[in-house]
PDB file of C-alpha atoms in Angstrom:
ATOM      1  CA  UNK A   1      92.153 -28.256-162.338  1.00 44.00           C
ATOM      2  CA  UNK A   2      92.028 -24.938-160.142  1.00 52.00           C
ATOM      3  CA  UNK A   3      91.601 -26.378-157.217  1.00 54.00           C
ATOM      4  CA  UNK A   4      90.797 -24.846-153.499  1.00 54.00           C
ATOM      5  CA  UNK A   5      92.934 -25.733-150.329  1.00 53.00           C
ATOM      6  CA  UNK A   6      90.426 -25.489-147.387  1.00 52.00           C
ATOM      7  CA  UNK A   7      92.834 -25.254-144.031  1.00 51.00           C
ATOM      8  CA  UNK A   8      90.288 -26.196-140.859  1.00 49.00           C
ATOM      9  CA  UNK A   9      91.479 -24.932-137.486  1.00 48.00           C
ATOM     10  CA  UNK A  10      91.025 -25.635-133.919  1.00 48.00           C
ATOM     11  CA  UNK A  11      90.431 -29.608-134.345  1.00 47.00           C
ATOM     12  CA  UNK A  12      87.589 -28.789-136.757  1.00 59.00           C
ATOM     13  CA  UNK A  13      88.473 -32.288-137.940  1.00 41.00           C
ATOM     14  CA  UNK A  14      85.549 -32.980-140.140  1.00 39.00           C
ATOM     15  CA  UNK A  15      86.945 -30.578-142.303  1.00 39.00           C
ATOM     16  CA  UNK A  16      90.202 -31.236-142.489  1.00 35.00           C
ATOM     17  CA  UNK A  17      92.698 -30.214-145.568  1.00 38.00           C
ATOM     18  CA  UNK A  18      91.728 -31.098-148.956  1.00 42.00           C
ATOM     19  CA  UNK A  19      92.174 -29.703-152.771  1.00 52.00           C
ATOM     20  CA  UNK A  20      89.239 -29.532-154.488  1.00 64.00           C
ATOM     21  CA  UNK A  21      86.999 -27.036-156.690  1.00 78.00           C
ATOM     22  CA  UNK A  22      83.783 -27.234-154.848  1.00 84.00           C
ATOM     23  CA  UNK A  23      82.578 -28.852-151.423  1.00 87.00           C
ATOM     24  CA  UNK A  24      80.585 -28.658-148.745  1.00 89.00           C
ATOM     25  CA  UNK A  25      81.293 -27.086-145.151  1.00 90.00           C
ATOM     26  CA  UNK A  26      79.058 -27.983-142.080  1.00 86.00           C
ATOM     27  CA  UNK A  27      79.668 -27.264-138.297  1.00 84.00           C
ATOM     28  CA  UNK A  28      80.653 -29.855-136.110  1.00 79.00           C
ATOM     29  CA  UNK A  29      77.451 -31.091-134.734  1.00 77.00           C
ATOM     30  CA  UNK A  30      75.668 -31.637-138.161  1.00 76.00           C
ATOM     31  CA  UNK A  31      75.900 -34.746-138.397  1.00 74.00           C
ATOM     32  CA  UNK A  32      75.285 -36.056-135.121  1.00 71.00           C
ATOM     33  CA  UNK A  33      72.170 -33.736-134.899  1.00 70.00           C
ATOM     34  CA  UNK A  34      70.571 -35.257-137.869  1.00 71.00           C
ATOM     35  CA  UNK A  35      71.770 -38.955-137.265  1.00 67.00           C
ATOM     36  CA  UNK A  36      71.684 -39.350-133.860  1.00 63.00           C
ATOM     37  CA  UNK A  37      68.736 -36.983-132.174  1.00 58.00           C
ATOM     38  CA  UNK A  38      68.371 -38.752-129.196  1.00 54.00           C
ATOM     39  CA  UNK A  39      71.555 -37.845-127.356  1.00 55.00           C
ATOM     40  CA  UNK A  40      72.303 -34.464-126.046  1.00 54.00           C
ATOM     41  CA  UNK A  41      74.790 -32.619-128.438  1.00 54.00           C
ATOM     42  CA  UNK A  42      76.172 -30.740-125.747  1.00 55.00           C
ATOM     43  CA  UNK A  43      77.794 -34.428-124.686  1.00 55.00           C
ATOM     44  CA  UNK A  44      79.042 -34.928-128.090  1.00 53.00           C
ATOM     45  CA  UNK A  45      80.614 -31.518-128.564  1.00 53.00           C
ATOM     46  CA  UNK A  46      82.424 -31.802-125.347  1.00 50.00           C
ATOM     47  CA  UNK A  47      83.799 -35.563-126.172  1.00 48.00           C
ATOM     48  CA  UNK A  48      84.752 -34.016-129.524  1.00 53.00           C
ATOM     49  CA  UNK A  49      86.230 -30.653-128.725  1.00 50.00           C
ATOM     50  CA  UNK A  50      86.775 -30.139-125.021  1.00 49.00           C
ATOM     51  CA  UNK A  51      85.529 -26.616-124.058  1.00 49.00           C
ATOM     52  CA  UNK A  52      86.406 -24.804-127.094  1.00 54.00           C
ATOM     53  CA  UNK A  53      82.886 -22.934-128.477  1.00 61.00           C
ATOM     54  CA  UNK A  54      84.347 -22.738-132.325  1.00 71.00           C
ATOM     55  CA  UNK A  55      86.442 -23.437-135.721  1.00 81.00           C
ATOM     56  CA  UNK A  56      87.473 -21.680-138.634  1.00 85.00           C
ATOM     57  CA  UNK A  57      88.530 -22.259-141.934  1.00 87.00           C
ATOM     58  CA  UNK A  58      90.467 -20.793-144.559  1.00 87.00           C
ATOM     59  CA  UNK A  59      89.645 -21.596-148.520  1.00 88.00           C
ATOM     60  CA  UNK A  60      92.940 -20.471-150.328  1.00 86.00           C
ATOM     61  CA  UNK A  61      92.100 -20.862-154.261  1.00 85.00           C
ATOM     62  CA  UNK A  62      94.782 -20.412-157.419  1.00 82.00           C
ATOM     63  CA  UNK A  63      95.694 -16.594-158.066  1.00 73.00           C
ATOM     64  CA  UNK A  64      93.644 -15.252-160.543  1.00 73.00           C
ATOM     65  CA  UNK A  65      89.937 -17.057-158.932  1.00 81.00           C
ATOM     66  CA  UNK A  66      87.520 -15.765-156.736  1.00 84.00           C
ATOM     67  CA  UNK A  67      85.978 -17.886-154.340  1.00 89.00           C
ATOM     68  CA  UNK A  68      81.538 -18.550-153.747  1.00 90.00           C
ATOM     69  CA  UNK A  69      80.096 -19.397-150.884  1.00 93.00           C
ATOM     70  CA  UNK A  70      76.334 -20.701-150.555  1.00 92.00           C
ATOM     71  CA  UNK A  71      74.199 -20.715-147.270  1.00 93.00           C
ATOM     72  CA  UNK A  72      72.401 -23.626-148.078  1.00 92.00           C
ATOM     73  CA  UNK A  73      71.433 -24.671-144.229  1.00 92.00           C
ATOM     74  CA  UNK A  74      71.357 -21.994-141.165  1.00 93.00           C
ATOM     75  CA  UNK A  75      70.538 -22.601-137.582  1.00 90.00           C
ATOM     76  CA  UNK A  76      72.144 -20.261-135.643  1.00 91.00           C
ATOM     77  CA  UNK A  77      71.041 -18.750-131.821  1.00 89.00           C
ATOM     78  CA  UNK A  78      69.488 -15.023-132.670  1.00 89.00           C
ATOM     79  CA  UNK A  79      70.723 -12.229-131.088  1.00 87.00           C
ATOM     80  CA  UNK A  80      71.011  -8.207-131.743  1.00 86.00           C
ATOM     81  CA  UNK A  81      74.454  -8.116-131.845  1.00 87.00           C
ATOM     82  CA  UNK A  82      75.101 -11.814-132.643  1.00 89.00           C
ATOM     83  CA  UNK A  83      77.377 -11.969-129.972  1.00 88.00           C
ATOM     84  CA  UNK A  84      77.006 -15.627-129.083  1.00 86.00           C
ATOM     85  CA  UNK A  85      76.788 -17.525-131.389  1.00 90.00           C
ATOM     86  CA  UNK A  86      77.723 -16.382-135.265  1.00 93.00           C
ATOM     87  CA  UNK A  87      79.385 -16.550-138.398  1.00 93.00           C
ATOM     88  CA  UNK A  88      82.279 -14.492-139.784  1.00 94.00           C
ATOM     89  CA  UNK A  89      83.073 -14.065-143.314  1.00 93.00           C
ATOM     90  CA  UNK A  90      86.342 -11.976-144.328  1.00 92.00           C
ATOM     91  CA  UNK A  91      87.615 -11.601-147.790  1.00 87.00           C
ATOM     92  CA  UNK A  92      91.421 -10.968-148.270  1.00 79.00           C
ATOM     93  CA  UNK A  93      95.104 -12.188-148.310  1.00 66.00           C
ATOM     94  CA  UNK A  94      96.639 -13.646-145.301  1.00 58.00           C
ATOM     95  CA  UNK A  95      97.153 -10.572-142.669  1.00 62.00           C
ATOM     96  CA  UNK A  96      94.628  -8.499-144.544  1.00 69.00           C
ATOM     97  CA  UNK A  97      91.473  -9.689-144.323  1.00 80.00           C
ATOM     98  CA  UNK A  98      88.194  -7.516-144.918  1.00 84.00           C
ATOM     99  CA  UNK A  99      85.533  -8.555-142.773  1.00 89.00           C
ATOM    100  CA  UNK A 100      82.255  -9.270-145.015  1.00 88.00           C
ATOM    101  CA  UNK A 101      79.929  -9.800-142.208  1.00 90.00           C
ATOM    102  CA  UNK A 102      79.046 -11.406-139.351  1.00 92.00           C
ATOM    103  CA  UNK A 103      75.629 -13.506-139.226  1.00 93.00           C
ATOM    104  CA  UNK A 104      73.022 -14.883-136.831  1.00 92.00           C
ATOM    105  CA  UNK A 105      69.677 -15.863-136.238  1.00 90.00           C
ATOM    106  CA  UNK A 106      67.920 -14.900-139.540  1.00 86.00           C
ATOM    107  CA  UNK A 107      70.191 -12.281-140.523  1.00 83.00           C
ATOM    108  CA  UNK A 108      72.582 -14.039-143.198  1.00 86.00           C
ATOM    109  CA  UNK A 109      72.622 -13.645-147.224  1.00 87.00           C
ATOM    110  CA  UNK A 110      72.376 -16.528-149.209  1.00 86.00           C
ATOM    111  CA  UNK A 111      75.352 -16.181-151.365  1.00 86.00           C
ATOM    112  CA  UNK A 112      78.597 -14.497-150.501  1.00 89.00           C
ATOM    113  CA  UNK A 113      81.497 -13.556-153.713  1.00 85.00           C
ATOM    114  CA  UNK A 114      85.253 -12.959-152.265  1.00 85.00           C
ATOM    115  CA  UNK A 115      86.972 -10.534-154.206  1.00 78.00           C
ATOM    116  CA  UNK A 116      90.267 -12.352-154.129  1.00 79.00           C
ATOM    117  CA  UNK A 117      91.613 -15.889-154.260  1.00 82.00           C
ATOM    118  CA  UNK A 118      91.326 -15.949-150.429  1.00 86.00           C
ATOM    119  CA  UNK A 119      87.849 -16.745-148.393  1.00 89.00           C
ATOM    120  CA  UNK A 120      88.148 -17.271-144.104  1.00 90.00           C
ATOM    121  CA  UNK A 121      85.069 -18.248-142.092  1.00 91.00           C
ATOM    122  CA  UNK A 122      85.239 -17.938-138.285  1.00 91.00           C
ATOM    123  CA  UNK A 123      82.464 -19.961-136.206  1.00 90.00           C
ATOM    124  CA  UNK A 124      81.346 -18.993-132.861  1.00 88.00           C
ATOM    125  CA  UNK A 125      79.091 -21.244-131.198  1.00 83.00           C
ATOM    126  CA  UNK A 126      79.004 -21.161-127.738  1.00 82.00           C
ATOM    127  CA  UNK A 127      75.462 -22.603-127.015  1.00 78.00           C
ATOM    128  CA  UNK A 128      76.793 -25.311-128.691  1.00 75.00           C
ATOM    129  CA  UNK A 129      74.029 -26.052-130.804  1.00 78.00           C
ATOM    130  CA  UNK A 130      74.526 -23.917-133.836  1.00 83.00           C
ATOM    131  CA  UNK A 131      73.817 -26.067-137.380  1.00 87.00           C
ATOM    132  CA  UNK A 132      74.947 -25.146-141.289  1.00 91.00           C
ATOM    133  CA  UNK A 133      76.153 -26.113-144.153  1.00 91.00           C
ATOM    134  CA  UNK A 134      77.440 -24.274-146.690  1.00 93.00           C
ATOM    135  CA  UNK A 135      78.568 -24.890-150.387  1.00 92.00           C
ATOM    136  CA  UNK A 136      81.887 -23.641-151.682  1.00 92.00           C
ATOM    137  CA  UNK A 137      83.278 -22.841-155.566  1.00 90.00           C
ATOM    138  CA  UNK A 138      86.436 -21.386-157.032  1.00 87.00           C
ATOM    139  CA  UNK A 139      86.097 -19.869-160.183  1.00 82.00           C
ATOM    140  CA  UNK A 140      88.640 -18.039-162.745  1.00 78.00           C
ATOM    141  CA  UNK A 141      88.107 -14.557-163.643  1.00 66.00           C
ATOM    142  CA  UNK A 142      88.132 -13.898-167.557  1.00 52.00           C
ATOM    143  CA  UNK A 143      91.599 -12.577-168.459  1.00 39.00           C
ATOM    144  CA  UNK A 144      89.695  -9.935-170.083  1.00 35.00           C
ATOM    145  CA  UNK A 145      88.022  -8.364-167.303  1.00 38.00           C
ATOM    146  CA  UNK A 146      89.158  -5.138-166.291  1.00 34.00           C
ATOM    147  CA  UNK A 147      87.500  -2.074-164.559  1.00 32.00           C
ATOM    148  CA  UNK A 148      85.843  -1.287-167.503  1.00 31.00           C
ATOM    149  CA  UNK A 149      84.184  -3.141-169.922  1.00 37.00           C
ATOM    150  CA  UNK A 150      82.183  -1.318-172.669  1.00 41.00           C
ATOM    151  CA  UNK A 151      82.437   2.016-171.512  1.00 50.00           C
ATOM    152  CA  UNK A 152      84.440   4.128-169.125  1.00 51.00           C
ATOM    153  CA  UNK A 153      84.302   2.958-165.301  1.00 53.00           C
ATOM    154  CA  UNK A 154      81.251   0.445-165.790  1.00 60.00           C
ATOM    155  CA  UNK A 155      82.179  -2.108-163.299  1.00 62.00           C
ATOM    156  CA  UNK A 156      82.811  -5.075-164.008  1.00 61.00           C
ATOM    157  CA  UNK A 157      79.793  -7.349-163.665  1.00 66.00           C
ATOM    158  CA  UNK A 158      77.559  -4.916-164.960  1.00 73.00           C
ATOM    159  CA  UNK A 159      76.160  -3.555-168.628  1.00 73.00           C
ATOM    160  CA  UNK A 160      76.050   0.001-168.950  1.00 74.00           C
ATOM    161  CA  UNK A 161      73.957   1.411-171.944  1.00 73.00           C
ATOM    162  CA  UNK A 162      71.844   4.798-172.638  1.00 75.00           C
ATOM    163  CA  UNK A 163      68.603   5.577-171.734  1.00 73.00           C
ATOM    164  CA  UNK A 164      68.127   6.186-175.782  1.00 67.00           C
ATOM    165  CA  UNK A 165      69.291   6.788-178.231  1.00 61.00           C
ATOM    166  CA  UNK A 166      69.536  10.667-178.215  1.00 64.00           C
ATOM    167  CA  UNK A 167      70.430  11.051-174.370  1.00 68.00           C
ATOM    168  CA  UNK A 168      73.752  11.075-173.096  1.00 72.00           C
ATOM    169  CA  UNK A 169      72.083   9.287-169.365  1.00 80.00           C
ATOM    170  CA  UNK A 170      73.180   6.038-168.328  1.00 79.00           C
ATOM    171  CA  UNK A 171      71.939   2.844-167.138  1.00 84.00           C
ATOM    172  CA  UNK A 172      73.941   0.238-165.089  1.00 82.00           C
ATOM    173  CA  UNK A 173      72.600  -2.909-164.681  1.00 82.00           C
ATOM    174  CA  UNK A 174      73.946  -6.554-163.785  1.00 77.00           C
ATOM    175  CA  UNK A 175      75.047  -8.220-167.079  1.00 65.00           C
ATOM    176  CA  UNK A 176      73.322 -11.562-167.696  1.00 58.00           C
ATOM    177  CA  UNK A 177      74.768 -14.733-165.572  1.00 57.00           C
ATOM    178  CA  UNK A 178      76.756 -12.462-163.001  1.00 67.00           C
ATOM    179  CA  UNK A 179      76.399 -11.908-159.508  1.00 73.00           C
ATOM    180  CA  UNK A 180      76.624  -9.024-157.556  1.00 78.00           C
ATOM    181  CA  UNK A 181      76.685  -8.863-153.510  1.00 81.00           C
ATOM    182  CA  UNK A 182      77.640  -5.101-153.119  1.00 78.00           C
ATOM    183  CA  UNK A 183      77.241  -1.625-154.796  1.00 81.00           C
ATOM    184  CA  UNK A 184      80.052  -1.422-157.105  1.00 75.00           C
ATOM    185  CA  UNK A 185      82.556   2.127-156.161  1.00 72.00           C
ATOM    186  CA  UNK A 186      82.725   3.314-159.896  1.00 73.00           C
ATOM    187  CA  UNK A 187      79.964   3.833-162.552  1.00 76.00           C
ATOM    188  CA  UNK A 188      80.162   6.636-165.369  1.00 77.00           C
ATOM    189  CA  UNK A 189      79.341   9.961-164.220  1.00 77.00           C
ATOM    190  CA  UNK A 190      76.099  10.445-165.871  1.00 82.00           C
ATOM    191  CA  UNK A 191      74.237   7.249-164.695  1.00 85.00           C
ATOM    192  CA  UNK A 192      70.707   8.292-163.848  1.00 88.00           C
ATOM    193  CA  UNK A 193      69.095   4.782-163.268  1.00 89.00           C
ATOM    194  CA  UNK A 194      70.630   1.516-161.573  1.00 87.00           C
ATOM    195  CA  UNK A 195      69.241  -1.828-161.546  1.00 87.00           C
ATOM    196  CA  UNK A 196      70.682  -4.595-159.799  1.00 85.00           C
ATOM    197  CA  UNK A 197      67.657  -6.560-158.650  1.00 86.00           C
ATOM    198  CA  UNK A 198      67.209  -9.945-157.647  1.00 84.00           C
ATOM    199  CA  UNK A 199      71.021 -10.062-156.455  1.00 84.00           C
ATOM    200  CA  UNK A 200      73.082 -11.014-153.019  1.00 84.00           C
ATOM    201  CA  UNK A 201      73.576  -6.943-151.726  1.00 87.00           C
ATOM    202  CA  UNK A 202      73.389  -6.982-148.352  1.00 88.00           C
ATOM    203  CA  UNK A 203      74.793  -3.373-146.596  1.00 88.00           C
ATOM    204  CA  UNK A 204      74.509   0.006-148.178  1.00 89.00           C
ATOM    205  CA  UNK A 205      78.031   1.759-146.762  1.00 84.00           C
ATOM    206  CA  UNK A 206      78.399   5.357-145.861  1.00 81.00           C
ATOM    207  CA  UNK A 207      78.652   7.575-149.224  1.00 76.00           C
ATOM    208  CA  UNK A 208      77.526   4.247-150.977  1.00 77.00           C
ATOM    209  CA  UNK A 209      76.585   6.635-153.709  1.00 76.00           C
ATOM    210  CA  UNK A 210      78.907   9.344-153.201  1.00 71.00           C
ATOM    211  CA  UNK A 211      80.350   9.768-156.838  1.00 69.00           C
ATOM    212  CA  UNK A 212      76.338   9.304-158.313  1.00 76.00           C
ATOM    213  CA  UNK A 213      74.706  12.338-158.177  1.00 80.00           C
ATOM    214  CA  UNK A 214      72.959  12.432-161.474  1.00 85.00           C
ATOM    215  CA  UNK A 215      71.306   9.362-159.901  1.00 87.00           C
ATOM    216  CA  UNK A 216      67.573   9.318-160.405  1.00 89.00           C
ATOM    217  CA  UNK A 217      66.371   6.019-160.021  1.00 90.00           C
ATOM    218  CA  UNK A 218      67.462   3.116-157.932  1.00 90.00           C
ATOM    219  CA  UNK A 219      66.137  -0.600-157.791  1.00 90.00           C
ATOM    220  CA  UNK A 220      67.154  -3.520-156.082  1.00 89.00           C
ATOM    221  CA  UNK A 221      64.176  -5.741-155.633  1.00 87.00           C
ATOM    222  CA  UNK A 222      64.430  -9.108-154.189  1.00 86.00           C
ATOM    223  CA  UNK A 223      67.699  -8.160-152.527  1.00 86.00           C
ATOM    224  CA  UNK A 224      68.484  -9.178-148.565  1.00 87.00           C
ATOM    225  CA  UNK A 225      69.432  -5.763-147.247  1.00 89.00           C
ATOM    226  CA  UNK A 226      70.134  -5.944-143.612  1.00 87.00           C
ATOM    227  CA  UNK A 227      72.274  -2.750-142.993  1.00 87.00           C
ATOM    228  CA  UNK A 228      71.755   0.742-144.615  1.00 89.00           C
ATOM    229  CA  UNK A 229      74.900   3.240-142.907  1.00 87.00           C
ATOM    230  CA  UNK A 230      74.115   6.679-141.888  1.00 84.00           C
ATOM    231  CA  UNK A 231      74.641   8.808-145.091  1.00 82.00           C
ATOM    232  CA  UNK A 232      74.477   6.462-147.772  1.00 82.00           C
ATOM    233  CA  UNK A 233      72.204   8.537-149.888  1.00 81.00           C
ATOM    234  CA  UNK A 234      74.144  11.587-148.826  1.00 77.00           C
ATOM    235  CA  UNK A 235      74.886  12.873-152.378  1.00 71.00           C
ATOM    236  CA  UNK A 236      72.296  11.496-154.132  1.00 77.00           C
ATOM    237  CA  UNK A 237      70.054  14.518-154.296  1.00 79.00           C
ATOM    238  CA  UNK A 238      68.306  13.521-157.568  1.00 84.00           C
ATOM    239  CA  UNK A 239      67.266  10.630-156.563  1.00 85.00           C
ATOM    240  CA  UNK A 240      63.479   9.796-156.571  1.00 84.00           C
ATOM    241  CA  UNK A 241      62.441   6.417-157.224  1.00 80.00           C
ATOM    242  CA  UNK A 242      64.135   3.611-154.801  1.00 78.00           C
TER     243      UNK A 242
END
């Protein structure tokens, strides 16, 4: 079994250390605000944790996995700069973490993918009333999987296949049963169409598209794109239909 280690801190006790390949994480109030509404949870977080106004958790699976994490429940204070009360993701080895995003109010995806065996979720909750629950998996990567699959620098993830068959133009889209929750960095250098709809993307980074400029067309229906950086676009000059 390739099993998960999930390391709780700050006397996050309800989710304390256990192996496993899938489970559930849920603040520390969820319980007691579903089973016991009629007392203040303000009175239960304080018997429970003092003053502190958060946890985190580390998920640690075998080398070679990658680690999913569902937003099944989300009830967190809303704020511009969710400053209060919010949710960290970062993706990464110990001392190296890469933050994925940080989520409040109705800003959140619904599925987040780690890119290594390594997933750490800080909680801030400061009002003290903040509710989730989330739904973790590990899951192996094919020994197979490289860079490039069928042709040169199609990501992995994704099909890549002509426009027809007399033109030399690409077309990247997400191969069948995959996820994808960002814009991959390398495509081949004639891809004139990209479709990655119905997907988990959330933030188009500066020079997103830097290395696409034969890029023409550009879909991603149905995806929850909160953040689009100054410059994204900045070398996509052929670009028509988004």
């Amino acid at each position: 079994m390739n099993s998960a280690l999930v390391r709780s801190g700050n006397n996050c006790s309800r989710n304390s250390s256990e192996n496993d390949t899938s489970r559930y994480i849920y603040s520390p109030i969820y319980y007691y605000y579903y089973y016991d509404p009629l007392h203040d949870c303000n009175d239960y977080y304080y018997f429970r944790y003092g003053f502190y106004e958060g946890c985190n958790w580390t998920i640690s699976a075998p080398y070679g996995n990658i680690i999913k994490l569902r937003f099944i429940e989300f009830q967190l204070e809303e704020h511009p700069s969710c400053s209060s009360d919010y949710i960290e993701v970062y993706d990464g080895y110990y001392g190296e973490f890469k933050l994925l995003g940080r989520y409040c109010g109705q800003r959140y995806p619904s599925f987040l993918k780690s890119s290594s065996n390594v997933l750490k979720i800080l909680f801030s909750d400061k009002s003290r009333m903040s509710v989730f629950k989330f739904f973790f998996s590990s899951e192996k990567l094919d020994a197979g999987r490289k860079d490039c699959i069928q042709l040169k620098d199609c990501p992995s993830s994704c099909v890549c296949f002509p426009v027809s068959p007399k033109s030399q133009d690409m077309v990247v889209t997400v191969e069948e049963g995959k996820e994808v929750i960002y814009i991959p960095k390398t495509f081949p250098t004639n891809t004139t169409a990209m479709k990655l709809d119905m997907n988990f993307i959330t933030t188009l980074s500066k020079n997103t598209f830097g290395k696409m400029e034969n890029l023409q067309t550009l879909s991603l229906r149905s995806n929850r794109i909160f953040k689009i950086e100054k410059n994204a676009f900045n070398y996509s000059r052929k670009l028509r239909h988004l």
